[in-house]
């Protein structure tokens, strides 16, 4: 088992290893001394792993209260969030008790936001079951639900008390969901680590634990420096401006990972046209996305994408901060005036 400690407003350990689900009760006991664990997961994950988690929780003195919601991004909304808060109240969770997200980014974002709000904050643990959640969403404390106007528009920064990443749980992921997570791994390489990017020439499953650990280390460093996203943390949003717009326009039928992949392709093409990076960088980004069977183009036009972007939370007054590659392993932030957004996106669309 590897342990990576994140030091932010809260300090906590990310445990990564094989078979950790069955030790989750004991690992949780290190940080949460309550009696009840509210376990939040979607129907698929609850059926696959709920019983094993309940068993280890019981062995360590926790009563489990399962909250199970329908699979998918469309559950990450205000209605499910309020229903989860009501559930926590009905089950009489106290501040000493713990909310556990068992699942992908949807379960983590939803459960984390509820844990942040219920009684103004209860203990919270993440047990990621997708690659995306393992390498990105379970670490760093961003929690949120979507509103009709856009992605993640209601949320909080709320760090977990523990992250328990059992890499063997990823073996049941459908291939396309695994590849969604590869998009975030590729993103991490492009923004921060040329060596990680190059290592992705070897398929991720052949080096799963190493890849997860490296992504978590990189995120740990960024979050330690800029927990509340005033500066460097914005780099983690590479591909997300157009990506969130694609998710919104598709009614969340396009997955987050695939939308971010297209968003990275758009931002990199635009970067070439803005003189921020060279054609070689673009070629490498597109080749890596294609290697992991991720899309690099969209059917939506620049006008629709720009309009959808403007409902996204990352607008700051009259500008939107976008992330562009300067080279593989290093990205830069640029403030794009709202009036220029459509032409920047247009320059990033494949013609
Ligand atoms: P998800 O949680 O919907 O999971 C994807 C699918 O995989 C679901 O159908 C789920 O049932 C299934 N699944 C999960 N684990 C499984 C397993 N072990 N075996 C079989 N099936 C399994 O989606 P996701 O891709 O994990 O997360 C996407 C979400 O994460 C988006 O809402 C995105 O905005 C959010 N996100 C948040 C952050 C953050 O920092 N908070 C970062 C990146 C993404
Ligand atoms: N996934 C973006 C962030 O955590 O900042």
Short mmCIF file of C-alpha atoms in Angstrom, two decimals, residues 21 39-54 66-72 100-108 126-131 133 164 166 168-174 177:
data_model
loop_
_atom_site.label_atom_id
_atom_site.label_comp_id
_atom_site.label_asym_id
_atom_site.label_seq_id
_atom_site.Cartn_x
_atom_site.Cartn_y
_atom_site.Cartn_z
CA UNK A 21 -11.78 -2.22 0.13
CA UNK A 39 -22.48 5.06 2.05
CA UNK A 40 -23.36 6.94 -1.13
CA UNK A 41 -23.15 5.06 -4.41
CA UNK A 42 -24.92 4.57 -7.71
CA UNK A 43 -26.93 1.41 -8.41
CA UNK A 44 -24.14 -0.32 -10.34
CA UNK A 45 -21.43 0.28 -7.76
CA UNK A 46 -23.74 -0.52 -4.84
CA UNK A 47 -24.52 -3.91 -6.40
CA UNK A 48 -20.85 -4.65 -7.11
CA UNK A 49 -19.17 -3.48 -3.91
CA UNK A 50 -21.75 -2.36 -1.35
CA UNK A 51 -21.85 -5.64 0.56
CA UNK A 52 -18.07 -5.89 0.95
CA UNK A 53 -17.90 -2.35 2.26
CA UNK A 54 -20.77 -2.96 4.70
CA UNK A 66 -26.72 2.96 2.18
CA UNK A 67 -27.92 5.77 -0.07
CA UNK A 68 -28.20 4.49 -3.64
CA UNK A 69 -29.01 6.71 -6.63
CA UNK A 70 -29.57 6.05 -10.36
CA UNK A 71 -26.41 5.74 -12.45
CA UNK A 72 -25.09 8.74 -14.36
CA UNK A 100 -18.57 7.65 2.45
CA UNK A 101 -18.56 8.11 -1.32
CA UNK A 102 -18.19 4.68 -2.90
CA UNK A 103 -18.05 5.22 -6.64
CA UNK A 104 -16.92 7.44 -9.47
CA UNK A 105 -16.79 11.18 -9.73
CA UNK A 106 -20.56 11.53 -9.62
CA UNK A 107 -20.88 9.79 -6.23
CA UNK A 108 -17.83 11.65 -4.92
CA UNK A 126 -13.77 8.85 -0.70
CA UNK A 127 -13.50 5.30 -2.02
CA UNK A 128 -13.00 5.86 -5.76
CA UNK A 129 -14.13 3.07 -8.10
CA UNK A 130 -13.39 4.67 -11.49
CA UNK A 131 -9.98 5.60 -12.88
CA UNK A 133 -12.11 9.33 -9.52
CA UNK A 164 -9.01 4.75 0.03
CA UNK A 166 -8.42 -0.06 -4.07
CA UNK A 168 -8.55 -3.87 -8.01
CA UNK A 169 -12.03 -2.29 -8.06
CA UNK A 170 -11.19 -0.79 -11.46
CA UNK A 171 -11.10 -4.27 -13.01
CA UNK A 172 -14.90 -4.28 -13.42
CA UNK A 173 -15.03 -0.94 -15.25
CA UNK A 174 -16.45 -0.99 -18.77
CA UNK A 177 -15.41 4.32 -18.60
#
